[in-house]
PDB file of C-alpha atoms in Angstrom:
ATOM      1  CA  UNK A   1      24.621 -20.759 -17.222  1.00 76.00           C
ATOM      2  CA  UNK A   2      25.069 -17.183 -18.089  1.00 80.00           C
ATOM      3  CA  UNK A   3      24.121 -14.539 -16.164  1.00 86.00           C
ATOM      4  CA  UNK A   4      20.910 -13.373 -18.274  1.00 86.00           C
ATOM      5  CA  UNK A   5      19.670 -16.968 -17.708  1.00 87.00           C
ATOM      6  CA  UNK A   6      20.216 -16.728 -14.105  1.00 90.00           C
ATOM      7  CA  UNK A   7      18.099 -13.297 -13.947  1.00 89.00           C
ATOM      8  CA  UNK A   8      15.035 -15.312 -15.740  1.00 89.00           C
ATOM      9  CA  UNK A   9      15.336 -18.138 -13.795  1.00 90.00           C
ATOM     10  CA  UNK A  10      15.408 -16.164 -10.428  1.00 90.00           C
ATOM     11  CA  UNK A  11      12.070 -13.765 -11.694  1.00 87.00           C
ATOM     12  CA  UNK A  12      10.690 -16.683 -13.038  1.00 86.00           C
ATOM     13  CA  UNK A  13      10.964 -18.153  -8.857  1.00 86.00           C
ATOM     14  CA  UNK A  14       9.809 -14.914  -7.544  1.00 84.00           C
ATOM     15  CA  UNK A  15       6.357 -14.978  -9.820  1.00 76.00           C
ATOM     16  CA  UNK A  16       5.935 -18.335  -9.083  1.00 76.00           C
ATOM     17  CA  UNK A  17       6.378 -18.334  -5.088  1.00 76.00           C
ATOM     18  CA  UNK A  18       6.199 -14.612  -3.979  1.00 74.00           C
ATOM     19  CA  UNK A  19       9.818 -14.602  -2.707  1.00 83.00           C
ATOM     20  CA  UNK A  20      13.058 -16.350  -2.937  1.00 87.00           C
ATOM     21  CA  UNK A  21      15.823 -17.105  -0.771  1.00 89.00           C
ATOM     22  CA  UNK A  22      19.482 -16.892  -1.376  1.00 92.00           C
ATOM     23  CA  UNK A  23      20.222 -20.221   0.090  1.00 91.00           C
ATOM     24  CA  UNK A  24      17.685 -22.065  -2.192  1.00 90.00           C
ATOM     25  CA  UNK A  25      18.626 -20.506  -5.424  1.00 92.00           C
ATOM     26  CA  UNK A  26      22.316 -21.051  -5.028  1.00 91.00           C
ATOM     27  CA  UNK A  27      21.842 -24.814  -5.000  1.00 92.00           C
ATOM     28  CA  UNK A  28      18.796 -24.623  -7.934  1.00 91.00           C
ATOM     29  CA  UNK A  29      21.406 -22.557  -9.999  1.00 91.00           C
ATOM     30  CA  UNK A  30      24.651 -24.279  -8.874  1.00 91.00           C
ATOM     31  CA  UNK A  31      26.602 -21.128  -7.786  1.00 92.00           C
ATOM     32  CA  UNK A  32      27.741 -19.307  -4.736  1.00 93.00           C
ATOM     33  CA  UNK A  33      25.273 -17.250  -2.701  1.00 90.00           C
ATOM     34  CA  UNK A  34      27.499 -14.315  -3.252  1.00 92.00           C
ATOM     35  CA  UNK A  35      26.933 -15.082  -7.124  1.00 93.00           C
ATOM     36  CA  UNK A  36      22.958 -14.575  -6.473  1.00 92.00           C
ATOM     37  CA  UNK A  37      23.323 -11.997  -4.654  1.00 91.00           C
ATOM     38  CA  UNK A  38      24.596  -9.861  -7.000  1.00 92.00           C
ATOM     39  CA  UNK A  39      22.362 -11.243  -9.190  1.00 91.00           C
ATOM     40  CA  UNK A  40      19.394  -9.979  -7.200  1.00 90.00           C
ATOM     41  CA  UNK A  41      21.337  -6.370  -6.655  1.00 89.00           C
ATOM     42  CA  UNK A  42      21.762  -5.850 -10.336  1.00 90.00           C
ATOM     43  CA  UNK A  43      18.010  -6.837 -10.885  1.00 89.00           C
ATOM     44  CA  UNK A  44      16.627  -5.077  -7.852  1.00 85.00           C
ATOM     45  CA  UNK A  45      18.947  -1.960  -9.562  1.00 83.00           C
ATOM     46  CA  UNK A  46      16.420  -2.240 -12.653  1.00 83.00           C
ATOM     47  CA  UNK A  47      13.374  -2.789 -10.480  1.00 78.00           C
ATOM     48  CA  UNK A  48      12.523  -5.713 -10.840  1.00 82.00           C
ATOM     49  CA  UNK A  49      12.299  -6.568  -7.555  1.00 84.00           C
ATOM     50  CA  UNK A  50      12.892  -5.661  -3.581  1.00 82.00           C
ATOM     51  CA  UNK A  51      16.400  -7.001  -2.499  1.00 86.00           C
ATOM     52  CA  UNK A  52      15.867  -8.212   1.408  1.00 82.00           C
ATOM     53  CA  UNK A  53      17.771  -9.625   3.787  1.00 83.00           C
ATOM     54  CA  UNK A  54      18.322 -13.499   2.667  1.00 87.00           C
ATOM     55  CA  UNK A  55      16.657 -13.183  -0.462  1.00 88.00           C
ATOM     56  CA  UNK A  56      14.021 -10.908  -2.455  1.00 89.00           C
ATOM     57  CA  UNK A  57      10.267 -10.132  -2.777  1.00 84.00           C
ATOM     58  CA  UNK A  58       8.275  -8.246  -5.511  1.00 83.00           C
ATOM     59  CA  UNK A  59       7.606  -5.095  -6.103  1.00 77.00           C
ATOM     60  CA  UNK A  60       3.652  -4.474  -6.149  1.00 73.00           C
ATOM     61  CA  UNK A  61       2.543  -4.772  -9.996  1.00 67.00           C
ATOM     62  CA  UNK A  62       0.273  -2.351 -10.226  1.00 66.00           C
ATOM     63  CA  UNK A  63       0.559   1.215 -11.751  1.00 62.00           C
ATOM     64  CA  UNK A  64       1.634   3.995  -9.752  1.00 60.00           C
ATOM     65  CA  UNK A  65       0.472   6.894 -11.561  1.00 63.00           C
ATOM     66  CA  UNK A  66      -3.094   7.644 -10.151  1.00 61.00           C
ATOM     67  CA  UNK A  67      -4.936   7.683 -13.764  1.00 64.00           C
ATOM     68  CA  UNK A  68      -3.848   4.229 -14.456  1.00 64.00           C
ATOM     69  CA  UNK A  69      -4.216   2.951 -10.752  1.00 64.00           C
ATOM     70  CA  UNK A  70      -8.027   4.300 -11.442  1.00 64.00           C
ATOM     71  CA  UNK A  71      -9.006   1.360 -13.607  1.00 62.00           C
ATOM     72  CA  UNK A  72      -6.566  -1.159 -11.975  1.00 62.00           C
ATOM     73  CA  UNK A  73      -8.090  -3.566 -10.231  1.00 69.00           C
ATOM     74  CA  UNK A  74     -11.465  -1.970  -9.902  1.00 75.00           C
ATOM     75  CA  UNK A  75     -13.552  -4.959  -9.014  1.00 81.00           C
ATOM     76  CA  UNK A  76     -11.320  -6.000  -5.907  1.00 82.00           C
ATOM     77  CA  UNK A  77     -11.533  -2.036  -4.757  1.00 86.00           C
ATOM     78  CA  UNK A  78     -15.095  -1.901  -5.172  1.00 88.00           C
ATOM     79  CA  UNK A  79     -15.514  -4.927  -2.636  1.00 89.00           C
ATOM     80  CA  UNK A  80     -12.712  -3.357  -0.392  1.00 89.00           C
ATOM     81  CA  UNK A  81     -14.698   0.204  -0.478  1.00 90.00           C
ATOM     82  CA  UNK A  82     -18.168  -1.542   0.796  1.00 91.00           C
ATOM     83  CA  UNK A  83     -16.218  -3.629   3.644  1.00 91.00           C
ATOM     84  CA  UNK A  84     -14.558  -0.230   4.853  1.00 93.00           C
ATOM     85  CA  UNK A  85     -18.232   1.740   5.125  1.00 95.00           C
ATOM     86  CA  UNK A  86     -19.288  -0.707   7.866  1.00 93.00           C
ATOM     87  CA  UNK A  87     -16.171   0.987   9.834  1.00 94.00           C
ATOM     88  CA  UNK A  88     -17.730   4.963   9.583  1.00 97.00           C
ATOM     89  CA  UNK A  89     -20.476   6.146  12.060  1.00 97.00           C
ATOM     90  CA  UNK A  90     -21.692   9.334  12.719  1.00 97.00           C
ATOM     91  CA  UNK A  91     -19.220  12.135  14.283  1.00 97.00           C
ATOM     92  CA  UNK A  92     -16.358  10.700  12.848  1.00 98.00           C
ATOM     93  CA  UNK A  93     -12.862  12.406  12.030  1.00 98.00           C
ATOM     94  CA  UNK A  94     -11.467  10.181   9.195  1.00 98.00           C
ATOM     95  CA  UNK A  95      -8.283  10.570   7.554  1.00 98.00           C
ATOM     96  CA  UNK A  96      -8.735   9.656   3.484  1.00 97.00           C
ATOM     97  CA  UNK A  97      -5.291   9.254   1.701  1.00 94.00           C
ATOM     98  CA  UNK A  98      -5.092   9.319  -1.543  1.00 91.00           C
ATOM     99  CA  UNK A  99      -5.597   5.980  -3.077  1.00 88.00           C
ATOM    100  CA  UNK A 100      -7.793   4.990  -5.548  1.00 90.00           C
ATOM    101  CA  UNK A 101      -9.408   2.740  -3.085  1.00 90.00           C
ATOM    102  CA  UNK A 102     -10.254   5.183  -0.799  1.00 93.00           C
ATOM    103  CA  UNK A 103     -11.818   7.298  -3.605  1.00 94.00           C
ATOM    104  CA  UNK A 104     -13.999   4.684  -3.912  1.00 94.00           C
ATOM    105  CA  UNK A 105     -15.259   4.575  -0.074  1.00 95.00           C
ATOM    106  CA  UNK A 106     -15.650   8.496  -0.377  1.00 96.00           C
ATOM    107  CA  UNK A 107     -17.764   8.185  -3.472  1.00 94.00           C
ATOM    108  CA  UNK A 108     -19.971   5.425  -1.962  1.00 94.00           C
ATOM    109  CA  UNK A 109     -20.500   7.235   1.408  1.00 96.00           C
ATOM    110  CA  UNK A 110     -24.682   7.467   1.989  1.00 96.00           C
ATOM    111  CA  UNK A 111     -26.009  10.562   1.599  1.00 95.00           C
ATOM    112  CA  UNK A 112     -26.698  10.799   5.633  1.00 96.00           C
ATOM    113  CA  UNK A 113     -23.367  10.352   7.129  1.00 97.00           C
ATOM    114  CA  UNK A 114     -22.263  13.101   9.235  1.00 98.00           C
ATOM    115  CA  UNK A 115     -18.535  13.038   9.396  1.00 98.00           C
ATOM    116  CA  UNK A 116     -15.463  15.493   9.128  1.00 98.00           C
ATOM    117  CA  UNK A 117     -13.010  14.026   6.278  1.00 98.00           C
ATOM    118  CA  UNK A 118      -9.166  15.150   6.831  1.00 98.00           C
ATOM    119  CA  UNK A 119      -7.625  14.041   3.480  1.00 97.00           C
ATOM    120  CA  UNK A 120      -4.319  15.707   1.091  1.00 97.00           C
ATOM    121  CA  UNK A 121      -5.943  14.096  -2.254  1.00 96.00           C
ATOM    122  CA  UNK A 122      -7.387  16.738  -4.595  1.00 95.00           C
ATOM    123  CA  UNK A 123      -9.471  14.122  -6.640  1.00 95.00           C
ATOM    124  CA  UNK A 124     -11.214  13.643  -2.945  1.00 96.00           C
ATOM    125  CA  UNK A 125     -11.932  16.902  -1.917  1.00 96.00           C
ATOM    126  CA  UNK A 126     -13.184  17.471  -5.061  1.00 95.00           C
ATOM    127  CA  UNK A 127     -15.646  14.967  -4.995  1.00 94.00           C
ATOM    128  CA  UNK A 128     -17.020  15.292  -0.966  1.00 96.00           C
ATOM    129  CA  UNK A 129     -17.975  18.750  -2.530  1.00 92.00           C
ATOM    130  CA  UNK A 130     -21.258  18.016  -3.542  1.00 90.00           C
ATOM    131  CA  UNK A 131     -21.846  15.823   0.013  1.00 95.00           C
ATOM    132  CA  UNK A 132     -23.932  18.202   2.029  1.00 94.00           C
ATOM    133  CA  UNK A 133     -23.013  16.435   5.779  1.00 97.00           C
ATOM    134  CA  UNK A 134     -19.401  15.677   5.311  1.00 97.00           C
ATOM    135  CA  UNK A 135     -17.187  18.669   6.477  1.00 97.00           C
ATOM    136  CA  UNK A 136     -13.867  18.431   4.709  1.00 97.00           C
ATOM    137  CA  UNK A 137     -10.521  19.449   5.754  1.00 98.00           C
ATOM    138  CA  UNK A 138      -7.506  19.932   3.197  1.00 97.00           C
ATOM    139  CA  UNK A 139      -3.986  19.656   3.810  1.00 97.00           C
ATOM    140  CA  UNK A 140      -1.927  21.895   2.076  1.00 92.00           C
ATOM    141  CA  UNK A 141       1.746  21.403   0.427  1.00 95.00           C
ATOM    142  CA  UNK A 142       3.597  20.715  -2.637  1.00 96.00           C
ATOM    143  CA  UNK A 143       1.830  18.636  -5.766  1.00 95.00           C
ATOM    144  CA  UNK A 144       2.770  15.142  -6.272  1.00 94.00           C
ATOM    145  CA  UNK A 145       1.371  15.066  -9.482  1.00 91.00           C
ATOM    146  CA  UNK A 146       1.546  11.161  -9.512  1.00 88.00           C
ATOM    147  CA  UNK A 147      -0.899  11.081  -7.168  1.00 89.00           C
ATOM    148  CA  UNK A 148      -2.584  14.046  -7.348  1.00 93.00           C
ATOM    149  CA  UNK A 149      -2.013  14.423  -3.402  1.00 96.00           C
ATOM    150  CA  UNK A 150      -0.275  16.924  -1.669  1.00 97.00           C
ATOM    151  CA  UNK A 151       3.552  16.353   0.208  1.00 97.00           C
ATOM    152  CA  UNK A 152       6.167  18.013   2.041  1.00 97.00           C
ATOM    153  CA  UNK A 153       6.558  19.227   6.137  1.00 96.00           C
ATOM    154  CA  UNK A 154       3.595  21.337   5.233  1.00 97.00           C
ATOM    155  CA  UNK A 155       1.601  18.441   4.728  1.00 97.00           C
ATOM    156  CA  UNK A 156       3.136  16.226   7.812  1.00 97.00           C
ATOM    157  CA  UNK A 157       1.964  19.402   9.896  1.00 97.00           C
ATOM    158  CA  UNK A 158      -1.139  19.371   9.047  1.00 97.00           C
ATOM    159  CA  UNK A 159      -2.137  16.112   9.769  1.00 97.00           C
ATOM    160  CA  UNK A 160      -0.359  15.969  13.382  1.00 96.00           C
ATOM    161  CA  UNK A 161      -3.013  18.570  14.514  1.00 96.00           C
ATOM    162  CA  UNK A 162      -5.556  15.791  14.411  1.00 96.00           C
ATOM    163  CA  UNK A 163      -6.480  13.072  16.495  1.00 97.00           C
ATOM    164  CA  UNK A 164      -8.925  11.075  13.954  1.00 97.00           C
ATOM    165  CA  UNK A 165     -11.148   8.005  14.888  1.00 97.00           C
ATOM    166  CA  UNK A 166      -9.542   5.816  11.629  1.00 97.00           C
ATOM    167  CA  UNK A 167      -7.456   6.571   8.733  1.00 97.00           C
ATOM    168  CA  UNK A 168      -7.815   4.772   5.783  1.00 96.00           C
ATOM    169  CA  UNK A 169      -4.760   4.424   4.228  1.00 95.00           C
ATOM    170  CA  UNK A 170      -4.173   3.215   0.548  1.00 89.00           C
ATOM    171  CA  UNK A 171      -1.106   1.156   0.204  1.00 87.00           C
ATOM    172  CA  UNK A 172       1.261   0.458  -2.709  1.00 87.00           C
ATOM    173  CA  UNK A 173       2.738  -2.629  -0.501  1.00 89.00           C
ATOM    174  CA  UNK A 174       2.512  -5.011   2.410  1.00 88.00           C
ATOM    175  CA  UNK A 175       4.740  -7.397   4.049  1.00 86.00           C
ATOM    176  CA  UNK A 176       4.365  -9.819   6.929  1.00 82.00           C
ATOM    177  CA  UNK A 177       8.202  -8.530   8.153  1.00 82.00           C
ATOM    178  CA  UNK A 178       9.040  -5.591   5.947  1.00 85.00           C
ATOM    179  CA  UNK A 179       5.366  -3.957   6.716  1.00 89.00           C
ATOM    180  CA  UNK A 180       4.187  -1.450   4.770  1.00 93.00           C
ATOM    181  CA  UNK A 181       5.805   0.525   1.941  1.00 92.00           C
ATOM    182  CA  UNK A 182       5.521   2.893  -0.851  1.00 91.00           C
ATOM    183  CA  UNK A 183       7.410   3.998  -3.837  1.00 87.00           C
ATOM    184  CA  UNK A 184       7.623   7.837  -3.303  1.00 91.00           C
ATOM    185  CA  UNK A 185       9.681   9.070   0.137  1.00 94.00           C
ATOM    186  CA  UNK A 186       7.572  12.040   0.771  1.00 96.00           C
ATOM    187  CA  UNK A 187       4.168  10.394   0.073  1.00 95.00           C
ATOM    188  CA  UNK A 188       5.490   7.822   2.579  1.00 95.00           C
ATOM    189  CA  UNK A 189       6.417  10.884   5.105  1.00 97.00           C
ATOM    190  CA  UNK A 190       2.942  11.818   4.584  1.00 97.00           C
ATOM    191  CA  UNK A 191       1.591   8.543   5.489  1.00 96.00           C
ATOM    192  CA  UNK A 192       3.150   8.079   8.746  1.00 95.00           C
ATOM    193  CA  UNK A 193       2.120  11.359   9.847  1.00 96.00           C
ATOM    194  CA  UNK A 194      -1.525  10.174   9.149  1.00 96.00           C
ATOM    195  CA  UNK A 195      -0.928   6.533  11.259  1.00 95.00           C
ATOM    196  CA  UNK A 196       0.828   8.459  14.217  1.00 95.00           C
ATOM    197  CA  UNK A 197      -2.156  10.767  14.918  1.00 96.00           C
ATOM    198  CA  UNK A 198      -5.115   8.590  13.886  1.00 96.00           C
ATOM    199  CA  UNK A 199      -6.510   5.745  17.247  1.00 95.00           C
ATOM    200  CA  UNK A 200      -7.368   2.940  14.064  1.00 94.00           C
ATOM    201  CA  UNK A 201      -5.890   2.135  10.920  1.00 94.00           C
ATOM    202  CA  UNK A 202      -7.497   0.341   8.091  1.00 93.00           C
ATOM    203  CA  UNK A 203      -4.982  -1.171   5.646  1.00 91.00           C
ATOM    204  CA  UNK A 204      -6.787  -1.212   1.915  1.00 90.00           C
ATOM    205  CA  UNK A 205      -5.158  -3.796   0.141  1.00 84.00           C
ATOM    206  CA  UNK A 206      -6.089  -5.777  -3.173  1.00 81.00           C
ATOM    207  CA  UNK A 207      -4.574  -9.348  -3.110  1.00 79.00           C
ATOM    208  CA  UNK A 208      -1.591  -8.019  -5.347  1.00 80.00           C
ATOM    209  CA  UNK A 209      -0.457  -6.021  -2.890  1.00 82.00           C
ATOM    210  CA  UNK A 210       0.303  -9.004  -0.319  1.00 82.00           C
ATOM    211  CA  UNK A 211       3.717  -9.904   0.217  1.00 83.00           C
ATOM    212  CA  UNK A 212       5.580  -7.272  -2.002  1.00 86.00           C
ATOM    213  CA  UNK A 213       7.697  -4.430  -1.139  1.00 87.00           C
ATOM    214  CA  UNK A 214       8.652  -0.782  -2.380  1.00 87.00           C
ATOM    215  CA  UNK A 215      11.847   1.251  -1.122  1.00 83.00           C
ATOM    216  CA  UNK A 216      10.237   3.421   1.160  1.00 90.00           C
ATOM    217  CA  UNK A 217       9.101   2.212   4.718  1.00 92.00           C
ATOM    218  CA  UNK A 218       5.827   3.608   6.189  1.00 94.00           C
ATOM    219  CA  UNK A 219       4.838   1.807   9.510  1.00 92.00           C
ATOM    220  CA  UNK A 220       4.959  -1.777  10.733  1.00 90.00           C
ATOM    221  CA  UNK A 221       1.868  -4.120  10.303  1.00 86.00           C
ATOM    222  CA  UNK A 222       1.428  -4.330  14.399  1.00 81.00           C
ATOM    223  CA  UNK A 223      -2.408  -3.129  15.636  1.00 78.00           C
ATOM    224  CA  UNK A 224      -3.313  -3.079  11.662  1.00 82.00           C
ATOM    225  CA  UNK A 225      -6.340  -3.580  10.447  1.00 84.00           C
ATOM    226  CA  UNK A 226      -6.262  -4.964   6.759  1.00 83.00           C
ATOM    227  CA  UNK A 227      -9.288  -4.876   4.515  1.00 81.00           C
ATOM    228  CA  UNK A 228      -9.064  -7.819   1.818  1.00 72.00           C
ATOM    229  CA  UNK A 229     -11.454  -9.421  -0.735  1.00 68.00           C
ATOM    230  CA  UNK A 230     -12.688 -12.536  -0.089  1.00 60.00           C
ATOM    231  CA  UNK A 231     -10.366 -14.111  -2.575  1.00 57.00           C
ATOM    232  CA  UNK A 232      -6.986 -13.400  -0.870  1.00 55.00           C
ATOM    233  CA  UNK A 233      -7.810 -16.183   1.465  1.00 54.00           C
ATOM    234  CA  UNK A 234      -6.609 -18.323  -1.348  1.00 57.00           C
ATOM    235  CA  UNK A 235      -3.043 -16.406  -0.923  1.00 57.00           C
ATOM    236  CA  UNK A 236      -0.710 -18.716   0.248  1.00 58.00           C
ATOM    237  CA  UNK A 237       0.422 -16.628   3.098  1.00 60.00           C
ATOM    238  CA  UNK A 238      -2.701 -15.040   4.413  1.00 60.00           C
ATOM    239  CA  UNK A 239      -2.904 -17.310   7.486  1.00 63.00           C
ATOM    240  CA  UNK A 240       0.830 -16.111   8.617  1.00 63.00           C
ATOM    241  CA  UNK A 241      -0.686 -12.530   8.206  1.00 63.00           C
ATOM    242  CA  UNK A 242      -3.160 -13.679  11.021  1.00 59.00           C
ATOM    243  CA  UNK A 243      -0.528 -15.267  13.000  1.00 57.00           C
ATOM    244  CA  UNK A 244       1.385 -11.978  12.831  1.00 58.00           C
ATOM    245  CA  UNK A 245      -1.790 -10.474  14.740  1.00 54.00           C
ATOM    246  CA  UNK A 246      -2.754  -8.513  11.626  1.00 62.00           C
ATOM    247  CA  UNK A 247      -6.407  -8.354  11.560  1.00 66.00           C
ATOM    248  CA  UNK A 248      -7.545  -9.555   7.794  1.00 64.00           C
ATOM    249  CA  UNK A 249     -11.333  -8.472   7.348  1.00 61.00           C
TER     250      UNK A 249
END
């Protein structure tokens, strides 16, 4: 079999089952596990996937420039974005990141709420403007104009003078045992800096997320709290989430 038929058979797997395993495609392909893996090196090279220990994962499908995320997946974020209101009360501090998702919860926050928002996205700020009881609080830095969100040790300052009640965090990718990661390094910085200082973090995750990984870690899945549509309980490893003490709501 030539190589370039090994690489299809091997992404074809990976759709199919969410992750494959040296072992398993050595025998399916009738080579040497050093044969696949540098099969999956060369592919994860291109991007076509996460190279882990033992085998691979995906990356997370979705877009990851924030127009295009905007109109990915809208539905599922929607759903997420009414789940996460019944997690804000009154006298709040809430970190926002800046995912699409948690544009969503900020634009369907009721007119009443009276919290402070700590957040680095521009697209957010700009729209708690016009909230009269929502104090906001911007960190400043460098443009990541991806994301329209702002980076650098500037920004990781920032949000280690906080002690928030929850951040919601917008993820790119979750894992049961490579936990969360992202695509950019300093957006992932940024991240961390948010989970350190905040007592509760909700996880926003669409069902495409599950079980994929980027190159950059940002924090474990231990004392998560992950925010799903009612549909991912048809993904075939949600139940090992739950067994991993991630909370799935």
């Amino acid at each position: 079999m030539l190589k370039e038929e090994r690489f299809q058979v091997i992404l074809d797997r990976l759709g199919q089952e969410q992750k494959v395993y040296l072992g398993r495609l050595s025998a399916l392909l009738n080579v040497s596990e050093d044969t696949i893996r540098r099969d999956i090196k060369e592919l994860a090279d291109q991007g076509l996937l996460k190279s882990v220990r033992g085998g691979a994962v995906p990356h997370s499908p979705g877009p990851h420039h924030f127009r295009d995320r905007m109109s990915h997946d809208k539905e599922q974020k929607q759903i997420i974005a009414v789940k996460a209101l019944d997690f804000l009360k009154d006298g709040q501090v809430v970190v926002f990141d800046g995912g699409t998702s948690a544009l969503l919860i900020a634009q369907s926050l009721p007119k009443d709420l009276h919290i402070t928002v700590v957040t680095n996205s521009f697209p957010i700020v700009s729209l708690l403007e016009e909230h009269e009881h929502v104090e906001v609080l911007f960190a400043g830095g460098r443009l990541l104009k991806d994301s329209f969100v702002t980076i650098g040790n500037d920004t990781v300052q920032f949000f280690k003078k906080f002690r928030p009640d929850i951040c919601l965090l917008g993820i790119c990718s979750i894992h049961t045992e490579l936990g969360v990661t992202g695509p950019d390094f300093e957006e992932s910085e940024v991240k961390r800096a948010m989970i350190e200082s905040s007592k509760e973090v909700i996880a926003l995750a669409t069902l495409e997320k599950l079980g994929t990984a980027e190159a950059y870690y940002v924090c474990p899945t231990d004392n998560l709290s992950v925010i799903v549509t009612d549909q991912s309980a048809d993904y075939e490893e949600f139940d090992v989430y739950k067994e991993k003490g991630i909370r799935m709501v």
